[in-house]
Amino acid sequence: MLRFVASFRTALVRRASHPSRLALPSDPRLPYHLRFRPLSSTASSKPLSILTRIQRLVSSATQSLNASATPSDDPERKLQLSRLLSLARPEKRLVGFALSAQLVSASSIMLFPLALGKVVDTVTGTGPTDLNSLVLIMGGVFSVSAIASATRVAAMSLAGSRISRQLRVSLFHSILRQETAFFDKRQSGELINRLSSDVPLVSRTLTENLAKILRNAVTSASSMSLILYLSPKLSLVTICSIPPIVGFALIFGRTARRLSRELVDALAAATQIAAERTGAIRTVRTFGAEEEESNRYTKRVDETYNLAKKVAIADGLYSGSVQLSAQMSLLGVLWFGGRMVTNPADPMTIGALTSFAMYAVNLGVSISAMGTSYGQLTRALGAGHRIFEVLDRDPEGYSSTIADKTVSSQSTSRTSDMETETSMLTLQPGYDATVRFNNVHFHYPTQPKASILRGVDLEVRPGEIVAIAGGSGSGKSTIGALLSRLYDPTEGRISIGGTSIADIDTGWLRSQIAVVSQEPILFDGTVAENIRYAMTGNVSLEVVQNAARAAASHEMIMALPRQYETKVGERGSALSGGQRARTALCRALVREPRVLVLDEHSAALDAESERAVGQAVHNAATDLNMAVVTIAHRTSSLRRANRVAVLVDGKVAELDSYVNLMRKPQSHLRRMLVADVSAVYQDRG
Ligand SMILES: Nc1ncnc2c1ncn2[C@@H]1O[C@H](COP(=O)(O)OP(=O)(O)OP(=O)(O)O)[C@@H](O)[C@H]1O
């Protein structure tokens, strides 16, 4: 139908702008749909030719659409309807069943006006005399229609839910496998909106909307045939109302598409604010910014409201104009039809006029409903485009731990997904875990001009702890991000045991590296569940407790209200900063990694805890023969490291033991720490 409406428009536009439109209407040089003959003259002499000409008009307009299909800059136009429909393919049986039920129910409803006309003629004495059997037959037809209708609603609703489920799972799967830079460029609200708004819109269109289109297509085709059958002459009056209705639908469809695109963006911005601010409610509250945030959100929601107002006005104008066209056409039918009933030369029974009027109303209503469906379809094409943008996207230079695009409900095991990437290397057990950075350069993809690392050379041997020191923003955390391949260097090489990490299976690599970040995130669940998060499969409490002991955190956890079963709250908000950091260290150590990155993990710890945890890391490094990179500001952490690498201007400016570096009066480390200490004394006056 979309193609028909669009091609109909193309045909009309072409016709209006065609240079040869003044040529004789029957000029054979013109495409068929541009050849124009007054319908009435042909219709009055040969009724069936109207139908034939409508069919030809449809087919020639469709051909012209196919012929003129050129690439468009409008992204929503780029998405083919067939591509959108392909999303319903897994549910084709259920959808097909529901559509068949729809066909039965729509066809049986179409008999009603005919039956009503017969009843009127029976009552007025000009029709069949057996009213009982007429009513009985209609009762049967209505029952079949009701059963078919109920079946259609249930089957479509089920198919819609299944399509939504599959689409959500696939989309979330695809979102998760995108490279880190993808998330730097997009807001989470926008991605959440794709899952929460775009998916239901698409699935509704593929089910309910599809059924409506089918029902209305059946209704309009059969209404058209029946009015032609009842009175070809009177049909002309009805047909005159079709072009304005289709015209309004096209104008409305275009406006609806533009507004819905703006609405989606505005909604994403509002969702972003709501998600970010509720997630950081403590910060909002400590700054007493509730009202300000509420106003900020209100402003965004008002933007969506203003757009919704425009949609409401467009909706109102559309339905008002369509109603006026349909009613004018009905008036015309009653006027002409009334004259025919009273004209003995051109007879028509009252029953036939009643049936005709009802079919004419049906025709107007179903064509305008198809216009509404067209508007919804264009919105769904927009939503589908946003969904396919992620589904089709190949993460740049990134190999995910989730390899397969097609998701089944069982594919939750990270290990099994990892195994599908057979082309990528994994190292032999007991491999040499020496980490090497050779002349590594890097800038963030979103900031190509801001060079962060400019030729880093660094080696961390197994069993060794190397601390990275440097000023704020010097790129210390970036080193950890590169090591776990959240980003790839723009130049240079990072290797483990002599093998470039770019050649190593990313999933496997990440199973070998554990990172405790500056602000560790815990997920809503128990302490034990959070520690188990690092592992796949069943992990016994004993293994969890051993990891906690290795991280010198078992006592701390046992002191919690429900020990390992204590709920940590969203993002770990029910724990203190120190407890969160220690739980995150347990989570890192439970997988017995060969490389450990600690990003200022002890910042939230008191001196005693810091000493205990520091000693634990030292022991783990030796026991597991782990290469440890620790990003540290505290003197105690720097002192505990075997060597300290100082980052200056994107390079390792010095690399030696803490004691040796502090002995050198001009060392960067010494100058940095002395500056820190003197800043503290200056603050104290
Ligand atoms: N995702 C990102 N996109 C763009 N720029 C980033 C991103 N993350 C960090 N940066 C920039 O890269 C630089 C280095 O950041 P990094 O976090 O590595 O510094 P750092 O040395 O760990 O700092 P600090 O000691 O303050 O934690 C900073 O200037 C920062 O603004």
XYZ file of C-alpha atoms and ligand atoms in Angstrom:
716
model
C 0.000 0.000 0.000
C 2.863 2.330 0.839
C 4.304 1.738 -2.599
C 0.921 2.331 -4.114
C 0.355 5.604 -2.291
C 3.905 6.790 -2.969
C 3.756 5.787 -6.604
C 0.336 7.352 -6.952
C 1.876 10.591 -5.729
C 4.853 10.180 -8.074
C 2.451 9.668 -10.929
C 0.467 12.773 -10.025
C 3.570 14.926 -9.547
C 5.043 13.710 -12.805
C 1.827 14.333 -14.533
C 1.621 17.892 -13.285
C 5.206 18.686 -14.183
C 5.524 16.687 -17.369
C 6.465 18.992 -20.295
C 4.154 17.114 -22.611
C 1.136 17.312 -20.384
C -0.585 19.476 -22.985
C -0.269 16.703 -25.533
C -3.434 14.969 -26.535
C -4.677 12.894 -23.592
C -4.622 9.746 -25.640
C -1.148 10.405 -27.031
C 0.535 6.946 -27.076
C 3.950 8.574 -26.392
C 2.787 9.292 -22.867
C 3.066 6.652 -20.158
C -0.280 5.043 -19.580
C -0.901 6.697 -16.228
C -0.378 10.112 -17.840
C -2.949 9.471 -20.521
C -6.113 11.038 -19.314
C -9.665 10.471 -20.395
C -12.653 11.806 -18.459
C -13.817 8.894 -16.347
C -17.478 9.766 -16.597
C -17.781 9.444 -20.334
C -16.320 5.974 -20.337
C -18.034 4.962 -17.151
C -21.481 5.755 -18.306
C -21.125 3.642 -21.386
C -19.025 0.756 -20.023
C -18.939 0.366 -16.238
C -16.203 -2.291 -15.975
C -13.645 -0.133 -17.737
C -13.407 2.046 -14.598
C -12.127 -0.903 -12.626
C -9.751 -1.823 -15.402
C -8.447 1.705 -15.575
C -7.938 1.895 -11.822
C -5.995 -1.376 -11.977
C -3.902 -0.032 -14.829
C -3.328 3.222 -12.990
C -2.117 1.284 -9.940
C 0.162 -0.964 -11.964
C 1.621 1.840 -14.077
C 2.170 3.986 -10.979
C 3.930 1.053 -9.301
C 6.083 0.575 -12.376
C 6.943 4.242 -12.409
C 7.923 4.033 -8.752
C 10.237 1.111 -9.446
C 11.687 2.858 -12.470
C 12.257 6.078 -10.594
C 13.642 4.454 -7.463
C 16.800 6.465 -6.976
C 18.959 6.542 -3.881
C 17.631 9.125 -1.467
C 19.360 11.162 1.194
C 16.460 10.633 3.540
C 17.667 7.780 5.766
C 14.148 6.586 6.464
C 13.472 6.301 2.735
C 16.663 4.304 2.352
C 15.187 1.569 4.501
C 13.186 -0.617 2.187
C 9.798 -1.758 3.325
C 10.853 -5.320 2.517
C 13.747 -4.959 4.973
C 11.351 -3.851 7.666
C 9.013 -6.712 6.850
C 11.905 -9.153 7.096
C 11.848 -8.573 10.855
C 8.513 -10.404 10.952
C 9.935 -13.390 9.036
C 10.624 -15.549 12.122
C 6.946 -15.190 13.029
C 5.633 -15.583 9.497
C 3.406 -18.517 10.349
C 1.708 -16.800 13.260
C 1.419 -13.510 11.356
C 0.112 -15.390 8.290
C -2.451 -17.176 10.454
C -3.553 -13.891 12.027
C -3.795 -12.239 8.604
C -5.950 -15.109 7.310
C -8.243 -14.661 10.313
C -8.306 -10.944 9.529
C -9.285 -11.719 5.949
C -12.184 -13.922 7.093
C -13.446 -11.351 9.588
C -13.109 -8.409 7.152
C -14.854 -10.323 4.348
C -17.769 -11.377 6.509
C -18.289 -7.843 7.819
C -18.522 -6.691 4.205
C -21.721 -8.684 3.796
C -23.571 -6.588 6.358
C -24.569 -3.584 4.170
C -25.753 -5.952 1.450
C -27.886 -7.824 3.984
C -29.204 -4.565 5.425
C -30.279 -3.457 1.936
C -32.098 -6.756 1.472
C -33.844 -6.307 4.845
C -34.916 -2.753 3.873
C -36.222 -3.994 0.537
C -38.055 -6.850 2.283
C -39.643 -4.428 4.736
C -40.607 -2.002 1.957
C -41.952 -4.914 -0.070
C -39.525 -4.711 -3.008
C -37.144 -7.502 -2.042
C -37.081 -11.165 -0.923
C -39.834 -12.178 1.446
C -38.052 -14.590 3.817
C -36.763 -12.260 6.555
C -36.104 -15.151 9.012
C -33.612 -17.031 6.873
C -31.910 -13.730 5.954
C -31.387 -12.892 9.641
C -30.326 -16.489 10.376
C -27.660 -16.436 7.659
C -26.351 -13.092 8.890
C -26.243 -14.425 12.483
C -23.995 -17.261 11.261
C -21.795 -14.886 9.325
C -21.403 -12.569 12.340
C -20.449 -15.499 14.597
C -17.731 -16.603 12.166
C -16.544 -13.001 11.971
C -16.374 -12.690 15.775
C -14.362 -15.936 16.123
C -12.000 -14.854 13.344
C -11.637 -11.443 14.965
C -10.798 -12.929 18.379
C -8.266 -15.290 16.784
C -6.668 -12.431 14.866
C -6.305 -10.216 17.965
C -4.729 -13.001 20.055
C -2.397 -14.238 17.295
C -1.246 -10.735 16.302
C -0.655 -9.727 19.882
C 1.417 -12.872 20.468
C 3.386 -12.357 17.246
C 4.008 -8.719 18.220
C 5.381 -9.736 21.614
C 7.632 -12.366 20.018
C 8.978 -9.929 17.439
C 9.607 -7.330 20.172
C 11.399 -9.880 22.306
C 13.649 -11.061 19.496
C 14.359 -7.547 18.315
C 15.188 -6.295 21.819
C 17.537 -9.219 22.438
C 19.301 -8.779 19.072
C 19.531 -5.017 19.473
C 20.909 -5.173 23.009
C 23.341 -7.838 21.853
C 24.505 -5.584 19.023
C 24.779 -2.564 21.308
C 26.989 -4.524 23.692
C 29.361 -5.586 20.942
C 30.037 -2.068 19.654
C 33.500 -0.623 20.176
C 34.014 1.724 23.128
C 34.238 4.799 20.879
C 30.654 4.107 19.742
C 29.495 4.824 23.303
C 31.716 7.917 23.550
C 29.803 9.371 20.608
C 26.281 8.470 21.728
C 24.200 9.162 24.758
C 22.810 6.232 26.697
C 19.312 7.798 26.603
C 19.344 7.544 22.820
C 20.268 3.861 22.966
C 17.690 3.138 25.658
C 15.061 4.810 23.500
C 15.856 2.484 20.625
C 15.107 -0.453 22.915
C 12.094 1.018 24.669
C 10.360 3.089 21.942
C 11.594 2.040 18.515
C 11.235 -1.706 19.077
C 7.528 -1.641 20.099
C 6.753 0.803 17.280
C 8.284 -1.541 14.713
C 6.689 -4.672 16.117
C 3.280 -2.970 16.346
C 3.594 -1.944 12.723
C 4.548 -5.421 11.617
C 1.538 -6.915 13.340
C -1.413 -4.656 14.176
C -0.661 -2.120 11.461
C -0.148 -4.828 8.871
C -3.494 -6.361 9.851
C -5.173 -2.956 9.615
C -3.673 -2.361 6.181
C -4.912 -5.759 5.029
C -8.366 -5.242 6.506
C -8.682 -1.808 4.947
C -7.338 -3.013 1.611
C -9.922 -5.812 1.596
C -12.654 -3.422 2.714
C -11.823 -0.773 0.130
C -11.392 -3.269 -2.733
C -14.629 -5.072 -1.936
C -16.522 -1.831 -1.236
C -15.322 -0.497 -4.554
C -16.419 -3.664 -6.373
C -19.786 -3.676 -4.637
C -20.603 -0.031 -5.353
C -19.665 -0.641 -8.980
C -21.955 -3.651 -8.939
C -24.802 -1.745 -7.266
C -24.599 1.371 -9.440
C -21.678 2.202 -11.736
C -23.096 5.668 -12.303
C -23.384 6.533 -8.623
C -19.878 5.099 -8.060
C -18.375 8.083 -9.851
C -19.577 10.415 -7.090
C -17.820 8.253 -4.495
C -14.628 7.872 -6.509
C -14.292 11.682 -6.656
C -13.632 11.696 -2.877
C -10.603 9.377 -3.157
C -7.970 11.809 -4.530
C -8.468 14.400 -1.731
C -8.327 11.657 0.915
C -5.111 10.206 -0.556
C -3.685 13.742 -0.908
C -4.359 14.542 2.764
C -2.792 11.210 3.747
C 0.394 12.017 1.839
C 0.745 15.508 3.270
C 0.003 14.193 6.733
C 2.434 11.276 6.301
C 5.306 13.600 5.411
C 4.588 15.908 8.342
C 4.186 12.961 10.692
C 7.551 11.531 9.636
C 9.379 14.803 10.241
C 7.672 15.397 13.574
C 8.221 11.857 14.770
C 11.948 12.122 14.029
C 12.143 15.301 16.101
C 10.015 13.697 18.802
C 12.372 10.713 19.051
C 15.385 13.024 19.495
C 13.618 15.097 22.118
C 12.502 11.969 23.989
C 16.043 10.585 23.925
C 17.355 13.807 25.468
C 14.700 13.663 28.197
C 15.422 9.975 28.908
C 19.129 10.750 29.093
C 18.564 13.379 31.780
C 16.205 11.159 33.768
C 18.554 8.142 33.643
C 21.717 10.099 34.448
C 20.276 12.226 37.229
C 18.407 9.413 39.011
C 21.562 7.284 38.757
C 23.513 10.069 40.444
C 20.835 11.109 42.918
C 23.364 11.546 45.731
C 25.333 14.114 43.751
C 22.116 15.901 42.769
C 20.985 15.934 46.388
C 24.277 17.056 47.905
C 24.269 20.042 45.572
C 20.603 20.664 46.365
C 19.966 20.580 42.635
C 16.643 18.694 42.677
C 14.636 21.703 41.531
C 17.140 22.655 38.872
C 17.200 19.097 37.547
C 13.436 18.916 37.675
C 13.297 22.138 35.629
C 15.869 20.800 33.192
C 13.812 17.650 32.705
C 10.586 19.660 32.440
C 12.186 21.769 29.703
C 13.046 18.659 27.701
C 9.636 17.116 28.291
C 8.044 20.416 27.224
C 9.933 20.133 23.948
C 8.358 16.716 23.406
C 4.996 18.167 24.455
C 5.314 21.001 21.910
C 6.044 18.462 19.211
C 3.162 16.304 20.409
C 0.937 19.412 20.119
C 1.952 19.785 16.487
C 1.236 16.091 15.922
C -2.184 16.556 17.561
C -2.962 19.523 15.290
C -1.787 17.607 12.214
C -3.877 14.611 13.334
C -6.923 16.814 13.854
C -6.540 18.574 10.508
C -6.093 15.251 8.774
C -9.095 13.550 10.270
C -11.264 16.691 9.844
C -10.339 17.030 6.158
C -10.814 13.345 5.486
C -14.152 13.361 7.256
C -15.305 16.390 5.256
C -14.293 14.750 1.947
C -16.010 11.512 2.893
C -19.167 13.236 4.114
C -19.383 15.480 1.059
C -19.105 12.402 -1.072
C -21.856 10.739 0.986
C -24.066 13.784 0.548
C -23.448 13.555 -3.196
C -24.395 9.872 -3.116
C -27.616 10.598 -1.221
C -28.502 13.472 -3.535
C -27.828 11.580 -6.763
C -29.091 8.291 -5.327
C -32.267 9.931 -3.977
C -33.000 11.317 -7.424
C -32.378 7.888 -8.951
C -34.795 6.209 -6.499
C -37.531 8.650 -7.494
C -36.652 8.597 -11.191
C -38.562 5.800 -12.970
C -36.247 6.096 -16.005
C -33.145 5.321 -13.951
C -34.459 3.021 -11.168
C -32.738 2.160 -7.907
C -34.374 0.550 -4.861
C -34.201 2.142 -1.388
C -32.418 -0.993 -0.156
C -29.803 -0.725 -2.899
C -29.270 2.964 -2.026
C -28.901 2.047 1.674
C -26.328 -0.652 0.838
C -24.562 1.701 -1.550
C -24.354 4.480 1.048
C -22.895 2.079 3.613
C -20.300 0.761 1.173
C -19.425 4.321 0.182
C -18.866 5.159 3.869
C -16.812 1.959 4.244
C -14.709 2.931 1.252
C -13.993 6.430 2.609
C -13.231 5.142 6.108
C -10.934 2.359 4.907
C -8.990 4.610 2.531
C -8.488 7.220 5.246
C -7.460 4.452 7.681
C -4.886 3.317 5.142
C -3.627 6.891 5.123
C -3.192 6.716 8.898
C -1.439 3.356 8.522
C 0.839 4.934 5.932
C 1.779 7.606 8.506
C 2.515 4.889 11.079
C 4.488 2.947 8.504
C 6.715 5.933 7.762
C 7.328 6.338 11.495
C 8.131 2.645 11.750
C 10.544 2.982 8.822
C 12.311 5.720 10.795
C 12.413 3.520 13.911
C 13.520 0.541 11.789
C 16.316 2.631 10.329
C 17.579 3.457 13.828
C 17.405 -0.233 14.782
C 19.187 -1.484 11.649
C 21.834 1.205 12.070
C 23.007 -0.695 15.153
C 22.143 -4.233 14.019
C 24.087 -3.840 10.758
C 26.994 -2.020 12.276
C 30.354 -3.759 12.282
C 32.333 -2.470 15.231
C 35.450 -0.750 13.903
C 38.699 -2.570 14.573
C 37.112 -4.392 17.407
C 36.514 -8.035 18.068
C 33.903 -8.606 20.671
C 33.486 -11.259 23.289
C 30.086 -11.773 21.720
C 30.842 -12.956 18.256
C 27.625 -14.055 16.673
C 25.033 -11.549 15.538
C 22.146 -13.982 15.687
C 21.091 -14.387 19.245
C 19.218 -17.260 20.696
C 17.700 -17.194 24.131
C 20.335 -19.664 25.287
C 23.369 -17.628 24.232
C 24.203 -16.241 27.625
C 27.507 -17.983 28.195
C 30.432 -15.720 27.535
C 32.784 -18.685 27.184
C 30.840 -20.357 24.399
C 30.536 -17.096 22.461
C 34.237 -16.588 22.782
C 34.995 -19.963 21.304
C 33.291 -19.045 18.031
C 36.146 -16.659 17.208
C 38.437 -19.386 15.969
C 40.531 -17.135 13.754
C 41.970 -15.251 16.728
C 44.897 -16.366 18.825
C 44.918 -17.525 22.406
C 48.186 -18.136 24.261
C 49.250 -21.508 25.640
C 48.690 -22.169 29.373
C 51.614 -20.978 31.457
C 52.524 -18.350 28.864
C 54.961 -15.574 29.592
C 52.779 -12.662 30.764
C 55.284 -9.897 30.099
C 53.433 -6.766 29.015
C 55.210 -4.473 26.557
C 54.268 -1.093 25.152
C 56.431 -0.205 22.136
C 56.246 3.384 20.905
C 52.508 3.591 21.630
C 50.679 6.660 20.369
C 47.034 7.349 21.038
C 44.263 9.898 20.791
C 40.607 9.276 21.625
C 38.429 8.750 18.519
C 36.195 11.663 19.547
C 39.210 13.980 20.027
C 41.522 13.294 17.068
C 43.507 16.470 17.661
C 44.235 15.825 21.344
C 47.182 13.455 21.361
C 47.276 11.684 24.746
C 50.141 9.216 24.360
C 53.095 10.145 22.155
C 55.410 7.158 22.082
C 55.049 5.194 25.319
C 57.655 2.453 25.923
C 57.098 0.269 28.943
C 57.677 -3.278 30.104
C 55.996 -5.035 33.038
C 57.282 -8.494 33.849
C 55.296 -11.322 35.495
C 55.372 -11.068 39.295
C 56.306 -7.394 39.030
C 54.311 -4.342 40.132
C 54.885 -1.241 38.039
C 53.264 1.968 39.269
C 52.294 4.634 36.756
C 52.599 8.150 38.082
C 51.948 11.441 36.349
C 49.924 14.598 36.481
C 46.163 14.653 36.247
C 45.039 13.960 32.686
C 48.504 12.747 31.655
C 47.054 9.470 30.283
C 47.549 6.986 33.141
C 44.066 5.473 32.946
C 44.328 5.490 29.162
C 47.191 2.991 29.448
C 44.856 0.578 31.292
C 42.109 1.102 28.695
C 44.529 0.293 25.859
C 45.823 -2.790 27.622
C 42.340 -4.282 27.891
C 41.647 -3.189 24.291
C 38.821 -0.807 25.064
C 40.620 1.254 22.417
C 43.430 0.452 19.996
C 46.624 2.499 19.735
C 46.810 4.809 16.745
C 50.459 3.820 16.368
C 52.856 1.377 18.011
C 52.330 -2.043 19.535
C 51.155 -3.533 22.803
C 52.089 -7.156 23.397
C 51.748 -9.901 25.973
C 54.441 -12.554 25.945
C 55.663 -11.149 22.612
C 52.274 -11.497 20.865
C 50.520 -8.316 19.832
C 47.234 -8.006 21.711
C 45.648 -6.971 18.406
C 46.181 -10.575 17.254
C 44.829 -12.131 20.430
C 41.173 -13.050 20.761
C 39.676 -10.103 22.636
C 37.408 -12.261 24.775
C 40.295 -14.463 25.790
C 42.538 -11.439 26.368
C 39.991 -9.913 28.714
C 39.667 -13.188 30.573
C 43.386 -12.888 31.313
C 43.365 -9.239 32.370
C 41.510 -7.862 35.361
C 40.913 -4.164 35.875
C 39.888 -2.397 39.062
C 38.852 1.024 37.873
C 39.039 4.384 39.590
C 35.322 4.368 40.380
C 34.416 0.675 40.361
C 30.840 -0.088 39.403
C 29.020 -2.854 41.211
C 25.693 -4.149 39.925
C 22.522 -4.435 41.973
C 22.774 -7.837 43.682
C 24.651 -9.470 46.543
C 28.361 -9.157 47.308
C 28.868 -12.798 46.217
C 27.012 -12.224 42.938
C 29.211 -9.239 42.192
C 32.375 -11.223 42.792
C 31.056 -14.080 40.638
C 30.400 -11.580 37.835
C 33.978 -12.062 36.650
C 33.374 -15.750 35.993
C 31.075 -17.819 33.837
C 29.269 -20.947 35.004
C 28.712 -21.989 38.586
C 31.248 -20.556 40.981
C 31.152 -21.978 44.501
C 31.048 -19.791 47.588
C 34.399 -21.285 48.536
C 36.030 -19.890 45.385
C 34.417 -16.523 46.092
C 35.669 -16.547 49.669
C 39.177 -17.535 48.574
C 39.253 -14.550 46.226
C 38.092 -12.314 49.077
C 40.862 -13.699 51.300
C 43.428 -13.103 48.543
C 42.195 -9.498 48.399
C 42.394 -9.194 52.227
C 38.679 -8.444 52.227
C 37.064 -11.560 53.752
C 36.876 -10.007 57.231
C 35.391 -6.840 55.826
C 32.677 -8.814 53.991
C 31.952 -10.997 57.040
C 31.311 -7.803 58.994
C 28.542 -6.744 56.590
C 24.916 -7.284 57.772
C 24.333 -10.404 55.632
C 27.988 -11.167 54.858
C 28.329 -12.426 51.265
C 24.548 -12.186 50.794
C 24.451 -8.461 51.557
C 22.724 -6.483 48.817
C 25.011 -3.807 47.418
C 22.263 -1.623 45.856
C 22.277 0.003 42.424
C 25.864 0.711 41.349
C 26.938 -0.481 44.812
C 25.304 2.508 46.531
C 24.619 0.529 49.743
C 28.371 0.059 50.352
C 30.997 2.580 51.385
C 33.576 3.714 48.825
C 36.231 1.538 50.512
C 33.914 -1.501 50.624
C 33.116 -1.025 46.962
C 36.807 -0.817 46.045
C 37.605 -3.967 48.017
C 34.687 -5.915 46.540
C 35.904 -4.843 43.088
C 39.392 -6.166 43.922
C 37.850 -9.526 44.973
C 36.005 -9.571 41.628
C 39.300 -8.962 39.820
C 41.242 -11.625 41.683
C 38.578 -14.372 41.509
C 39.487 -15.074 37.893
C 43.188 -15.409 38.790
C 44.298 -13.055 36.012
C 47.806 -12.964 34.545
C 47.694 -9.187 34.203
C 46.140 -6.871 36.782
C 45.444 -3.164 36.260
C 44.659 -1.177 39.391
C 43.497 2.357 38.691
C 43.822 4.292 41.964
C 41.908 1.453 43.573
C 43.027 2.369 47.062
C 42.020 6.038 46.958
C 38.915 5.354 49.070
C 40.730 3.180 51.642
C 41.975 4.223 55.068
C 45.705 3.810 55.745
C 45.333 0.458 57.492
C 43.084 -1.044 54.808
C 45.371 0.352 52.129
C 48.345 -1.396 53.710
C 46.456 -4.707 53.984
C 45.144 -4.534 50.431
C 48.579 -3.439 49.120
C 50.200 -6.426 50.782
C 47.486 -8.692 49.324
C 48.170 -7.405 45.815
C 51.876 -7.965 46.355
C 51.246 -11.556 47.447
C 48.849 -12.201 44.551
C 51.408 -10.871 42.073
C 53.941 -13.357 43.347
C 51.539 -16.306 43.820
C 49.880 -15.947 40.405
C 53.020 -14.687 38.659
C 50.943 -11.692 37.624
C 52.118 -8.557 35.854
C 50.584 -5.674 37.830
C 50.136 -2.134 36.525
C 49.008 0.170 39.295
C 48.053 3.767 38.740
C 48.884 5.487 41.958
C 49.160 8.843 43.644
C 49.778 7.685 47.213
C 53.381 7.497 48.322
C 52.704 4.149 50.029
C 51.472 2.595 46.775
C 54.405 4.002 44.819
C 56.827 2.732 47.438
C 55.332 -0.771 47.284
C 55.792 -1.015 43.510
C 58.932 -2.609 42.102
C 59.326 0.237 39.645
C 57.618 3.552 38.983
C 56.992 4.863 35.454
C 56.403 8.608 35.310
C 54.285 9.874 32.404
C 55.206 13.310 31.124
C 54.006 14.769 27.802
C 52.574 11.454 26.659
C 55.814 9.497 27.226
C 57.424 7.506 30.001
C 59.916 10.137 31.118
C 61.499 8.025 33.849
C 61.298 4.430 35.019
C 63.053 3.223 38.152
C 62.398 2.177 41.730
C 60.681 4.698 43.978
C 63.768 5.024 46.156
C 66.107 5.671 43.222
C 63.795 8.208 41.662
C 63.353 10.064 44.941
C 67.105 10.184 45.372
C 67.465 12.197 42.180
C 66.850 15.858 43.064
C 65.621 16.693 39.556
C 63.386 13.656 38.975
C 59.839 14.357 37.850
C 58.485 12.048 40.549
C 60.289 13.881 43.302
C 59.214 17.249 41.985
C 55.615 16.047 41.731
C 55.503 14.629 45.253
C 57.303 17.644 46.743
C 54.800 19.912 44.978
C 51.950 17.841 46.472
C 53.386 18.068 49.982
C 54.092 21.807 49.775
C 50.551 22.354 48.424
C 49.205 20.595 51.533
C 51.331 22.769 53.838
C 50.340 25.939 51.983
C 46.673 24.997 52.370
C 47.161 24.612 56.101
C 48.667 28.077 56.181
N 36.569 8.696 26.511
C 37.302 9.778 26.300
N 37.110 10.535 25.206
C 37.859 11.617 24.965
N 38.858 12.040 25.788
C 39.103 11.339 26.903
C 38.330 10.171 27.216
N 38.803 9.671 28.382
C 39.799 10.481 28.772
N 39.997 11.476 27.892
C 41.015 12.518 27.958
O 42.280 11.891 27.897
C 43.197 12.498 28.777
C 43.841 11.433 29.665
O 42.857 10.875 30.474
P 43.215 9.792 31.582
O 41.937 9.408 32.235
O 44.020 8.722 30.984
O 44.105 10.656 32.569
P 44.750 10.245 33.968
O 46.191 10.460 33.856
O 44.298 8.892 34.385
O 44.102 11.376 34.877
P 43.690 11.315 36.432
O 44.934 11.154 37.242
O 43.086 12.659 36.648
O 42.732 10.195 36.593
C 42.434 13.555 29.536
O 42.756 14.808 28.994
C 40.985 13.239 29.275
O 40.236 14.412 29.186
